[in-house]
Coordinates of C-alpha atoms and ligand atoms in Angstrom, one line a residue:
M1 CA 1.8 25.4 -9.3
T2 CA 1.2 22.1 -11.1
E3 CA 4.3 21.4 -13.0
V4 CA 8.0 21.1 -12.2
V5 CA 9.8 23.7 -14.2
A6 CA 13.1 25.4 -14.5
W7 CA 14.0 28.6 -16.3
D8 CA 15.1 29.0 -19.9
D9 CA 17.6 31.6 -20.9
D10 CA 14.9 34.0 -21.6
G11 CA 13.4 33.5 -18.2
T12 CA 10.4 31.4 -19.3
P13 CA 9.6 28.3 -17.3
R14 CA 10.2 24.9 -18.8
S15 CA 10.6 21.3 -17.8
P16 CA 13.8 20.5 -16.1
R17 CA 15.9 19.6 -14.5
F18 CA 18.4 17.5 -12.7
D19 CA 21.2 18.6 -15.0
D20 CA 20.2 22.2 -14.7
I21 CA 20.5 22.2 -11.0
Y22 CA 23.4 19.9 -10.8
R23 CA 25.4 22.1 -13.1
S24 CA 24.6 25.3 -11.3
A25 CA 24.7 23.7 -7.8
T26 CA 28.3 24.8 -8.0
G27 CA 29.5 21.2 -8.4
G28 CA 28.8 19.1 -5.4
L29 CA 30.0 18.7 -1.9
A30 CA 33.4 20.3 -2.2
Q31 CA 31.9 23.5 -3.6
A32 CA 29.1 23.4 -1.1
R33 CA 31.7 23.2 1.7
H34 CA 33.9 25.9 0.2
V35 CA 31.3 28.5 -0.9
F36 CA 28.6 28.1 1.7
L37 CA 29.9 26.4 4.8
Q38 CA 33.4 28.0 4.9
G39 CA 31.9 31.1 3.4
C40 CA 29.8 31.4 6.6
G41 CA 32.7 30.4 8.9
V42 CA 31.3 27.0 9.7
P43 CA 32.3 25.0 11.7
A44 CA 34.2 27.5 13.8
A45 CA 31.2 29.9 13.9
W46 CA 28.7 27.5 15.3
A47 CA 31.1 25.8 17.9
G48 CA 29.5 25.7 21.3
R49 CA 26.3 27.4 20.2
A50 CA 23.0 26.1 21.5
Q51 CA 21.5 26.5 18.0
W52 CA 22.5 27.4 14.5
R53 CA 20.0 28.6 12.0
V54 CA 20.6 28.6 8.3
L55 CA 18.4 30.4 5.8
E56 CA 18.8 29.2 2.2
T57 CA 17.3 30.4 -1.1
G58 CA 17.0 27.6 -3.6
F59 CA 17.0 24.1 -2.0
G60 CA 17.5 22.4 -5.4
L61 CA 19.1 19.0 -4.9
G62 CA 19.6 19.6 -1.2
L63 CA 23.4 19.4 -1.5
N64 CA 24.0 22.4 0.7
F65 CA 21.6 21.0 3.3
L66 CA 23.2 17.5 3.2
A67 CA 26.7 19.0 3.4
T68 CA 25.6 21.1 6.4
W69 CA 24.0 18.1 8.1
L70 CA 27.2 16.0 7.5
A71 CA 29.4 18.8 8.9
W72 CA 27.2 18.9 11.9
M73 CA 27.5 15.2 12.4
Q74 CA 31.2 15.2 12.1
D75 CA 31.8 18.1 14.5
P76 CA 32.2 17.4 18.2
Q77 CA 31.6 21.1 18.9
R78 CA 28.3 21.1 17.0
P79 CA 25.4 23.2 18.1
R80 CA 22.8 21.3 20.0
V81 CA 20.2 22.1 17.3
L82 CA 20.7 22.8 13.6
H83 CA 17.9 24.5 11.8
F84 CA 18.0 24.7 8.0
A85 CA 15.1 26.7 6.5
S86 CA 15.2 26.5 2.7
I87 CA 13.0 27.9 0.0
E88 CA 12.3 26.1 -3.2
A89 CA 9.7 26.8 -5.9
F90 CA 9.8 23.5 -7.6
P91 CA 11.0 20.5 -5.5
V92 CA 12.9 17.8 -7.4
A93 CA 12.0 14.2 -7.4
A94 CA 13.3 12.0 -4.5
D95 CA 15.4 10.1 -7.0
D96 CA 17.2 13.3 -8.0
L97 CA 18.1 13.9 -4.4
L98 CA 19.7 10.4 -4.3
R99 CA 21.3 10.8 -7.7
S100 CA 23.2 13.9 -6.8
A101 CA 24.3 12.5 -3.4
R102 CA 25.5 9.3 -4.9
N103 CA 28.7 10.8 -6.1
E104 CA 29.6 12.3 -2.7
A105 CA 31.2 10.3 0.1
G106 CA 29.1 10.4 3.2
L107 CA 26.0 12.2 1.8
L108 CA 24.2 9.2 0.4
P109 CA 22.9 7.8 3.7
L110 CA 21.6 11.3 4.7
A111 CA 20.0 11.7 1.3
E112 CA 18.3 8.4 1.7
E113 CA 16.8 9.5 5.0
L114 CA 15.5 12.7 3.3
A115 CA 14.3 10.9 0.2
A116 CA 12.3 8.4 2.3
R117 CA 10.2 11.4 3.6
W118 CA 10.1 13.4 0.4
Q119 CA 6.3 13.2 -0.1
G120 CA 3.3 15.5 -0.3
L121 CA 5.3 18.7 -1.0
T122 CA 2.4 21.1 -1.4
P123 CA 3.0 24.8 -1.4
G124 CA 3.9 25.9 2.1
F125 CA 6.2 24.8 4.8
H126 CA 7.2 21.2 5.5
R127 CA 9.2 20.2 8.6
F128 CA 11.6 17.3 8.4
S129 CA 13.3 16.1 11.5
F130 CA 16.5 14.1 11.6
A131 CA 19.1 13.0 14.2
E132 CA 16.4 12.6 16.9
G133 CA 15.0 16.1 16.3
R134 CA 18.3 17.9 16.5
V135 CA 18.6 18.6 12.7
L136 CA 15.5 20.3 11.6
L137 CA 14.8 21.0 7.9
T138 CA 12.0 23.4 7.1
L139 CA 11.4 23.2 3.4
C140 CA 9.3 26.1 2.2
V141 CA 7.7 25.3 -1.1
G142 CA 6.8 28.4 -3.0
D143 CA 8.2 31.5 -4.7
V144 CA 11.1 33.1 -2.9
A145 CA 9.2 36.4 -2.1
P146 CA 6.1 35.0 -0.3
M147 CA 8.1 32.3 1.4
L148 CA 10.5 34.8 2.9
R149 CA 7.5 36.8 4.2
E150 CA 6.2 33.7 6.0
Q151 CA 9.5 33.4 8.0
S152 CA 9.8 34.7 11.5
F153 CA 13.3 34.0 12.9
R154 CA 16.8 35.5 12.7
A155 CA 19.3 33.5 10.7
D156 CA 22.9 32.9 11.8
A157 CA 23.9 32.1 8.2
V158 CA 22.5 32.8 4.8
F159 CA 23.2 30.5 1.8
L160 CA 22.2 32.7 -1.2
D161 CA 21.7 30.3 -4.1
G162 CA 19.8 30.2 -7.3
F163 CA 20.4 29.8 -11.0
D164 CA 22.6 32.3 -12.8
P165 CA 21.4 35.8 -12.0
E166 CA 21.1 36.6 -15.7
R167 CA 18.4 34.0 -16.1
N168 CA 17.0 33.8 -12.6
P169 CA 17.0 37.5 -11.6
Q170 CA 14.3 37.2 -9.0
M171 CA 16.4 35.1 -6.7
W172 CA 19.1 37.9 -6.6
S173 CA 16.9 41.0 -6.8
L174 CA 17.2 43.8 -4.4
D175 CA 13.8 43.0 -3.0
T176 CA 14.9 39.4 -2.3
L177 CA 18.0 40.7 -0.6
K178 CA 16.0 43.1 1.5
A179 CA 13.6 40.4 2.6
V180 CA 16.6 38.1 3.5
T181 CA 18.3 40.9 5.4
R182 CA 15.1 41.4 7.5
L183 CA 15.7 37.9 8.8
C184 CA 19.3 38.6 10.0
H185 CA 21.0 39.9 13.1
R186 CA 24.1 41.9 13.3
G187 CA 26.9 39.4 12.6
T188 CA 24.9 37.0 10.4
A189 CA 27.2 35.5 7.8
L190 CA 26.4 35.0 4.1
G191 CA 27.9 32.8 1.4
T192 CA 27.2 32.7 -2.3
W193 CA 28.9 31.7 -5.5
S194 CA 27.8 34.7 -7.5
V195 CA 30.1 37.7 -7.6
A196 CA 27.9 39.7 -9.9
G197 CA 28.6 43.4 -9.5
H198 CA 25.0 44.4 -8.9
L199 CA 24.7 41.7 -6.2
R200 CA 27.7 43.1 -4.3
R201 CA 26.4 46.6 -4.6
D202 CA 22.9 45.6 -3.4
L203 CA 24.2 43.6 -0.5
Q204 CA 26.4 46.6 0.6
S205 CA 23.4 48.9 0.3
C206 CA 21.5 46.5 2.6
G207 CA 24.2 46.8 5.2
W208 CA 26.4 43.8 4.4
K209 CA 30.2 43.9 4.5
V210 CA 31.1 42.0 1.4
D211 CA 34.3 40.1 0.8
R212 CA 35.3 38.6 -2.6
R213 CA 37.4 35.5 -1.9
A214 CA 39.1 32.8 -3.9
G215 CA 36.8 30.2 -5.4
L216 CA 37.3 26.5 -5.6
P217 CA 38.4 25.6 -9.2
P218 CA 36.9 25.8 -11.8
K219 CA 35.2 28.8 -10.1
R220 CA 37.6 31.7 -9.9
D221 CA 36.0 33.4 -6.9
C222 CA 33.0 33.6 -4.6
L223 CA 31.5 35.9 -2.1
S224 CA 31.1 35.9 1.7
A225 CA 29.6 38.7 3.6
R226 CA 28.7 39.8 7.1
Y227 CA 25.7 41.7 8.1
D228 CA 27.0 44.8 9.9
P229 CA 25.2 47.9 8.8
D230 CA 26.9 51.2 9.6
W231 CA 23.5 52.5 10.8
E232 CA 21.4 51.6 13.7
V233 CA 18.5 49.3 13.0
K234 CA 15.9 48.6 15.8
G235 CA 16.0 45.1 17.2
L236 CA 19.1 44.2 15.3
Q237 CA 21.4 42.9 18.0
A238 CA 22.1 39.2 17.8
Q239 CA 19.1 37.6 19.4
Q240 CA 20.0 36.4 22.9
D241 CA 19.2 32.7 22.8
T242 CA 16.8 31.7 25.5
D243 CA 19.1 29.6 27.7
P244 CA 17.6 26.2 28.4
D245 CA 17.1 25.8 32.1
E246 CA 14.6 24.0 34.3
C247 CA 11.0 24.2 33.4
I248 CA 7.7 22.6 34.4
V249 CA 5.0 21.2 32.1
I250 CA 1.6 20.8 33.7
G251 CA -0.2 17.8 32.2
G252 CA 1.1 14.4 31.2
G253 CA -1.0 13.6 28.2
L254 CA -0.2 14.0 24.5
S255 CA 0.1 17.8 24.6
G256 CA 2.3 18.0 27.7
A257 CA 4.5 15.0 26.9
A258 CA 5.1 16.4 23.4
V259 CA 6.1 19.8 24.8
A260 CA 8.4 18.1 27.3
A261 CA 10.2 16.2 24.6
S262 CA 10.5 19.2 22.3
L263 CA 12.0 21.3 25.1
A264 CA 14.3 18.6 26.4
R265 CA 15.7 18.2 22.9
R266 CA 16.7 21.8 23.1
G267 CA 18.5 21.3 26.4
W268 CA 15.8 22.0 29.0
T269 CA 15.4 19.9 32.2
V270 CA 11.7 19.3 32.3
R271 CA 9.5 18.1 35.1
V272 CA 6.0 17.0 34.0
F273 CA 3.4 17.4 36.8
D274 CA 0.2 15.4 36.6
T275 CA -2.6 14.9 39.0
A276 CA -2.8 11.2 38.2
A277 CA -0.2 8.7 39.3
G278 CA 0.8 7.7 35.8
P279 CA 1.0 9.4 32.4
A280 CA -1.7 9.5 29.7
T281 CA -4.7 9.0 31.9
G282 CA -7.0 11.6 30.2
A283 CA -8.2 11.5 26.6
S284 CA -4.7 10.2 25.6
D285 CA -5.6 6.9 27.1
L286 CA -7.6 5.9 24.1
P287 CA -6.5 2.3 23.1
A288 CA -5.6 3.4 19.6
G289 CA -6.4 6.4 17.5
L290 CA -6.5 7.2 13.8
L291 CA -4.0 9.6 12.2
A292 CA -5.0 10.9 8.8
P293 CA -4.8 14.3 7.2
H294 CA -8.0 16.3 7.1
Q295 CA -8.5 17.1 3.5
S296 CA -11.2 19.4 2.1
P297 CA -12.2 20.4 -1.4
D298 CA -11.3 24.0 -0.7
D299 CA -8.1 23.1 1.2
N300 CA -9.3 25.0 4.2
L301 CA -7.2 26.2 7.2
L302 CA -7.8 23.0 9.1
S303 CA -6.6 20.9 6.2
R304 CA -3.3 22.9 5.9
L305 CA -2.7 22.7 9.7
S306 CA -3.6 19.0 9.8
R307 CA -1.1 18.1 7.1
A308 CA 1.7 19.9 9.0
G309 CA 0.7 18.1 12.1
V310 CA 0.4 14.6 10.5
R311 CA 3.8 14.9 8.9
I312 CA 5.4 15.7 12.3
T313 CA 3.5 13.0 14.2
L314 CA 4.4 10.3 11.6
Q315 CA 8.0 11.1 11.9
E316 CA 7.8 10.9 15.7
A317 CA 6.0 7.6 15.5
Q318 CA 8.4 6.2 13.0
E319 CA 11.4 7.1 15.2
R320 CA 9.9 6.1 18.5
L321 CA 7.3 3.4 18.3
A322 CA 7.2 -0.3 17.6
D323 CA 5.8 -0.9 14.2
G324 CA 2.7 -3.1 14.3
L325 CA 2.5 -3.0 18.0
E326 CA 2.3 0.6 18.9
W327 CA 1.5 2.1 15.5
R328 CA 1.4 1.4 11.8
R329 CA 1.4 3.5 8.7
T330 CA -1.4 1.6 7.0
G331 CA -2.8 4.2 4.7
V332 CA -6.4 5.2 5.4
L333 CA -9.6 5.1 3.2
E334 CA -11.9 8.0 3.7
W335 CA -15.6 7.6 3.1
R336 CA -17.0 10.9 1.7
G337 CA -20.7 10.3 2.2
D338 CA -22.6 12.3 -0.4
D339 CA -19.8 14.7 -1.1
R340 CA -18.6 14.0 -4.6
R341 CA -16.4 17.1 -4.8
P342 CA -12.9 16.2 -5.9
L343 CA -9.7 16.5 -3.9
P344 CA -8.3 20.0 -4.3
A345 CA -5.4 20.4 -6.7
L346 CA -2.6 21.1 -4.3
G347 CA 0.2 21.4 -6.8
E348 CA 2.2 18.5 -5.5
A349 CA 4.0 17.4 -8.6
L350 CA 5.2 14.3 -6.8
E351 CA 3.8 11.8 -4.4
P352 CA 0.6 13.5 -3.3
W353 CA -0.9 13.3 0.1
S354 CA -4.2 11.9 -1.0
R355 CA -5.9 10.5 -4.1
E356 CA -9.3 9.3 -5.2
A357 CA -9.7 5.8 -3.8
S358 CA -9.8 3.0 -6.4
E359 CA -12.7 0.7 -6.8
A360 CA -10.5 -2.2 -5.6
Q361 CA -9.7 -0.3 -2.4
K362 CA -13.4 0.3 -1.7
R363 CA -14.4 -3.3 -2.5
A364 CA -11.6 -4.6 -0.3
A365 CA -13.0 -2.5 2.6
G366 CA -16.5 -3.7 2.0
M367 CA -17.6 -0.2 1.0
D368 CA -20.1 0.4 -1.9
P369 CA -17.7 1.1 -4.8
A370 CA -20.2 3.7 -6.2
Q371 CA -19.7 5.9 -3.1
P372 CA -17.0 8.6 -3.2
A373 CA -13.9 7.9 -1.2
W374 CA -10.3 9.2 -0.9
W375 CA -7.2 7.4 -0.1
H376 CA -4.5 8.9 2.2
D377 CA -1.0 7.4 2.0
N378 CA 0.4 9.2 5.0
A379 CA -2.0 7.9 7.6
G380 CA -2.5 5.0 10.0
W381 CA -3.1 4.2 13.6
I382 CA -1.2 5.0 16.8
E383 CA -1.5 4.0 20.4
P384 CA -1.5 7.5 22.0
A385 CA -0.2 6.3 25.4
A386 CA 2.8 4.7 23.8
L387 CA 3.8 8.0 22.2
V388 CA 3.3 9.8 25.5
R389 CA 5.4 7.3 27.3
S390 CA 8.1 7.5 24.7
W391 CA 8.2 11.3 24.9
L392 CA 8.3 11.2 28.7
R393 CA 11.3 8.8 28.5
A394 CA 13.3 11.5 26.5
P395 CA 16.6 12.4 28.3
G396 CA 16.0 15.5 30.4
V397 CA 12.3 14.7 31.1
R398 CA 11.0 13.5 34.4
F399 CA 7.3 12.6 35.0
C400 CA 6.0 13.5 38.5
G401 CA 2.7 11.9 39.1
G402 CA 0.3 12.7 41.9
R403 CA 1.0 16.4 41.8
K404 CA -2.2 18.4 41.6
V405 CA -1.4 22.0 40.9
A406 CA -4.0 24.4 42.2
R407 CA -2.5 27.8 41.3
I408 CA 0.2 29.3 39.2
V409 CA 1.5 32.5 40.9
R410 CA 3.9 35.0 39.5
H411 CA 7.2 34.9 41.5
G412 CA 9.8 37.4 40.6
E413 CA 10.8 36.8 37.0
G414 CA 9.3 33.3 37.1
W415 CA 6.4 31.3 38.4
R416 CA 5.5 29.4 41.6
L417 CA 3.1 26.5 41.6
E418 CA 0.9 26.0 44.6
N419 CA -1.2 23.1 45.8
A420 CA -4.7 23.5 47.1
A421 CA -3.4 24.2 50.6
G422 CA -1.4 27.2 49.2
E423 CA 1.9 25.4 49.7
T424 CA 4.7 25.9 47.2
M425 CA 5.1 22.8 45.0
A426 CA 7.8 24.1 42.7
Q427 CA 9.2 27.2 41.1
A428 CA 10.5 27.7 37.5
A429 CA 11.2 30.5 35.1
L430 CA 9.2 28.7 32.5
V431 CA 5.8 26.9 33.0
V432 CA 3.9 25.3 30.1
V433 CA 0.2 24.5 30.8
A434 CA -1.0 21.5 28.9
A435 CA -3.7 20.3 31.3
A436 CA -6.8 20.1 29.1
H437 CA -9.9 21.3 31.0
E438 CA -7.9 22.1 34.1
S439 CA -5.9 24.6 32.1
A440 CA -8.8 27.2 32.3
A441 CA -8.9 27.3 36.1
L442 CA -5.1 27.3 36.3
L443 CA -5.0 30.3 34.0
D444 CA -7.7 32.4 35.8
N445 CA -10.2 31.4 33.2
R446 CA -8.4 33.3 30.5
L447 CA -9.0 30.3 28.1
Q448 CA -12.4 29.3 27.0
L449 CA -12.5 25.5 26.8
N450 CA -15.3 23.2 26.0
P451 CA -15.6 19.5 26.8
V452 CA -16.3 17.0 24.0
R453 CA -17.2 13.6 25.2
G454 CA -16.2 10.6 23.0
Q455 CA -16.8 6.9 23.3
V456 CA -15.3 4.1 21.2
T457 CA -16.3 0.5 21.0
W458 CA -13.8 -2.3 20.5
G459 CA -13.8 -6.0 20.3
P460 CA -11.4 -8.9 19.8
H461 CA -11.1 -10.5 16.4
G462 CA -13.5 -13.5 16.1
D463 CA -14.0 -16.1 13.5
D464 CA -15.6 -13.5 11.3
A465 CA -12.5 -11.3 11.1
A466 CA -12.5 -11.7 7.4
L467 CA -15.4 -9.3 7.2
L468 CA -13.2 -6.5 8.4
P469 CA -11.5 -4.1 6.0
P470 CA -7.7 -4.6 5.5
F471 CA -7.0 -1.0 6.4
P472 CA -8.5 1.7 8.6
V473 CA -11.5 3.6 7.3
N474 CA -12.3 7.2 8.2
G475 CA -15.4 9.4 7.7
N476 CA -18.5 9.2 9.8
G477 CA -16.3 8.2 12.7
H478 CA -13.5 5.8 12.1
F479 CA -12.9 2.1 12.0
L480 CA -9.5 0.5 12.9
P481 CA -9.7 -3.1 11.8
R482 CA -6.6 -4.5 13.4
V483 CA -4.8 -3.2 16.5
P484 CA -3.1 -5.5 18.9
L485 CA -4.9 -5.0 22.2
L486 CA -4.6 -7.4 25.1
E487 CA -3.5 -10.7 23.8
R488 CA -5.5 -10.6 20.6
D489 CA -6.0 -8.4 17.6
A490 CA -9.0 -6.2 18.0
W491 CA -11.1 -3.7 15.9
I492 CA -12.0 -0.3 17.3
T493 CA -14.7 2.0 16.2
G494 CA -16.0 5.4 17.1
S495 CA -15.9 7.9 18.3
T496 CA -19.1 9.6 19.4
Y497 CA -18.8 13.3 19.5
G498 CA -20.7 14.8 22.5
R499 CA -20.1 18.6 22.3
G500 CA -20.5 20.2 25.7
D501 CA -20.8 16.8 27.4
A502 CA -18.3 16.2 30.2
D503 CA -19.6 12.9 31.5
E504 CA -17.1 10.1 31.3
S505 CA -19.4 7.2 32.2
L506 CA -19.8 4.5 29.5
R507 CA -23.1 4.4 27.7
R508 CA -24.8 1.5 25.9
E509 CA -26.5 3.9 23.5
D510 CA -23.1 5.2 22.4
D511 CA -22.0 1.7 21.4
A512 CA -25.3 1.4 19.5
A513 CA -24.5 4.7 17.8
N514 CA -21.0 3.5 16.8
L515 CA -22.6 0.4 15.3
Q516 CA -25.0 2.5 13.4
R517 CA -22.2 4.5 11.9
V518 CA -20.3 1.4 10.8
R519 CA -23.5 0.0 9.2
R520 CA -23.7 3.1 7.0
V521 CA -20.1 3.0 5.8
L522 CA -19.0 -0.6 6.0
P523 CA -22.0 -2.9 6.0
R524 CA -19.9 -6.0 5.9
A525 CA -17.7 -5.1 8.9
A526 CA -20.9 -4.1 10.7
Q527 CA -21.9 -7.8 10.8
A528 CA -18.7 -8.5 12.8
V529 CA -19.4 -5.6 15.2
E530 CA -23.0 -6.6 15.7
G531 CA -22.0 -10.2 16.3
A532 CA -19.4 -9.2 18.9
L533 CA -22.0 -6.9 20.6
Q534 CA -24.5 -9.7 20.8
R535 CA -21.9 -12.1 22.2
R536 CA -21.0 -9.4 24.7
E537 CA -17.4 -9.5 23.7
T538 CA -17.0 -5.8 23.2
R539 CA -15.6 -3.2 25.5
S540 CA -15.9 0.5 25.5
W541 CA -13.7 3.4 26.3
S542 CA -14.8 7.0 26.8
G543 CA -12.9 10.2 27.4
V544 CA -13.6 13.9 27.5
R545 CA -11.5 15.9 25.1
C546 CA -11.0 19.6 25.5
A547 CA -11.6 22.0 22.6
S548 CA -11.3 25.7 22.1
T549 CA -14.3 27.8 20.8
D550 CA -13.0 27.6 17.2
R551 CA -11.9 24.0 17.7
R552 CA -8.2 24.7 16.9
P553 CA -5.5 24.1 19.5
L554 CA -4.2 26.9 21.6
A555 CA -0.4 27.1 21.6
G556 CA 1.9 29.9 22.6
E557 CA 2.9 32.4 25.2
L558 CA 0.2 33.9 27.4
E559 CA 2.6 35.9 29.6
P560 CA 6.4 36.0 29.8
G561 CA 7.4 32.5 31.0
L562 CA 3.9 31.2 31.0
W563 CA 3.0 29.1 27.9
V564 CA 0.2 27.0 26.8
S565 CA -0.4 23.9 24.6
T566 CA -3.8 22.5 24.9
A567 CA -7.3 22.2 23.4
M568 CA -6.4 19.5 20.9
G569 CA -10.0 18.4 20.7
S570 CA -10.3 15.0 19.1
R571 CA -7.1 15.7 17.1
G572 CA -4.4 15.2 19.8
L573 CA -2.4 12.8 17.5
T574 CA -2.5 15.3 14.7
F575 CA -1.6 18.4 16.7
A576 CA 0.3 17.7 19.9
A577 CA 3.7 17.3 18.4
L578 CA 3.2 20.3 16.0
C579 CA 2.1 22.5 18.8
A580 CA 5.0 21.4 20.9
E581 CA 7.4 22.3 18.2
L582 CA 5.6 25.6 17.6
V583 CA 5.9 26.5 21.3
A584 CA 9.6 25.5 21.4
A585 CA 10.3 27.5 18.1
R586 CA 8.6 30.6 19.4
L587 CA 10.3 30.4 22.7
H588 CA 13.7 30.2 21.1
G589 CA 13.0 32.4 18.1
E590 CA 13.7 29.5 15.7
P591 CA 12.2 28.9 12.2
L592 CA 8.6 28.0 12.7
P593 CA 7.4 24.5 11.6
L594 CA 4.6 26.1 9.6
E595 CA 4.0 29.4 7.8
A596 CA 3.7 32.4 10.1
R597 CA 0.2 32.9 8.9
L598 CA -0.8 29.4 9.9
A599 CA 1.0 29.6 13.2
Q600 CA -1.1 32.6 14.0
A601 CA -4.2 30.4 13.7
L602 CA -3.0 28.3 16.6
D603 CA -1.8 31.1 18.8
V604 CA -3.3 31.1 22.3
R605 CA -3.7 34.8 22.2
R606 CA -6.2 34.8 19.4
Q607 CA -8.8 34.2 22.1
D608 CA -7.8 37.4 23.9
R609 CA -7.9 39.3 20.6
A610 CA -11.3 37.9 19.7
R611 CA -12.6 39.0 23.1
S612 CA -11.2 42.5 23.0
G613 CA -12.1 42.9 19.3
Ligands
SAM701 N1 21.2 24.9 -3.1 C1 20.9 23.9 -4.0 C2 21.7 22.6 -3.7 O1 22.4 22.6 -2.7 O2 21.4 21.6 -4.3 C3 21.1 24.3 -5.5 C4 20.1 25.4 -5.9 S1 19.8 25.5 -7.6 C5 21.3 26.2 -8.2 C6 18.7 26.9 -7.6 C7 17.3 26.5 -7.1 O3 16.6 27.7 -7.0 C8 16.5 25.7 -8.1 O4 16.2 24.5 -7.5 C9 15.3 26.5 -8.5 O5 14.1 25.7 -8.7 C10 15.2 27.5 -7.3 N2 14.6 28.7 -7.7 C11 14.8 29.5 -8.7 N3 14.0 30.6 -8.7 C12 13.3 30.5 -7.7 C13 12.2 31.4 -7.1 N4 11.9 32.5 -7.7 N5 11.7 31.0 -6.0 C14 12.0 29.8 -5.3 N6 13.0 29.0 -5.8 C15 13.6 29.3 -7.0

């Protein structure tokens, strides 16, 4: 998918498009409200509910989404969390989102928030979070059939949209309706503007009770429907929402804090237990880390997972951290070594994630302009501990330091935590283990975890700071040129990668190895690093990260009420928030923040499967 297209009358794709969609988007906010919101009984239907999940076909200009978000904001009885999962083959430009919202009172500020994040829309799922994580849009870029297959939740409301069925038959086909119906529970409501005879018949054949009702002029009528088949279907009852209650997260680093915040947002009261007195004492204690998407010429699994993670972390940082002090979205230059293969064509028609770096960027960094390099826009640096502290400050979360859990024992329907003396420390129906290496022992060694030692070297800016690049550089370790540490700006470089090494002590040779790497990529900056090392102005930090055998995080349910989010390796900033949202989504049966297939690749039980297979 390389081009933005719409459909001609004969069904052939062509370039669009604002007018096409605007015309068929049933005419703005009033129509969106009438056909889709009222058609699905909103706001009465969602009043007092913990969550409300909308599934939409055809995101278009986002009017239905914005109208739903606005209705949510204006309703004191709103559900705690609003999920909106919408499928769109060809996302419009950010300007078009604004253009259509401009005419509608109240929508523009919301459209502006959305437009500000409207980047890197590669095929696949993209999670956008608004209203402090309580309005979650999952934009699924791709054709309706495969994107419906990647969903795994039950919708409370379906907004069936698309161009005219005559010229856009796939959106209204029986196959599409069957796939949509698979994602519904008894009682799911549906709204659509089309009253085509075949649509009504097909909906009925899928088990929908269809009601033709008056439209809003100039439309004569529209449809609403309720899923209530006359026959028994297994697993069809309205899913019982998991009622938020009290839970315990073990581990107060990036993984645990992120899980705590994700659960608290959904109404849980969360206690975070950690052996240490304060939060973020393990590998999350790194003075500052680099956040950049992993891109690969073949767009491999890690690349796709990493983009999903980076998008979520950037939103969290933007909402929670102090720009320039605790994080900054600087963009990142990636040195590619000898690898001259191009970036993969990811089909992003607009604002791509990454591009070939320009000569000017390479020169500015002090890199040889003849060497291949990529530039990532959605990237920067973050102080991990600041993010941890911010997540732990979320309403509903309480950090409990100095609590060393020795065992997790089944107790009735829930779990009991014991200390080394066998005394009960706490009980809860839900326990999430996010304790890095300790996780293995706590879970009867069901997880296979490997230590990965890493040391970074950092130094304050001296008189030679002009030698440093103006932005972070990745590849062969990374170099952060300007991070406020102590009372001065500092550079940080590293990290070493000691697989299987669990020793935390600082090593001089690791600083030398870090310098060596900088020399290779950024010879000019290396002079500043070398000078600081000689003047003994540098400091070092080391930590032991925890990785799984395939080096992807482990997130999900191990046994009823016992969940895991750990093994972030050296990618805690990339994966902690994504895994936390994945855990919360699975726990509540919500739309997943990434395609079901990709979510499987993070599932904790893949280790069990690998062993038994
Ligand atoms: N709901 C939108 C809104 O609120 O602005 C309007 C949707 S517009 C009428 C229909 C959308 O469906 C278009 O943006 C079009 O690109 C999309 N679409 C059409 N066929 C599709 C397909 N086969 N798969 C995915 N999206 C499709």
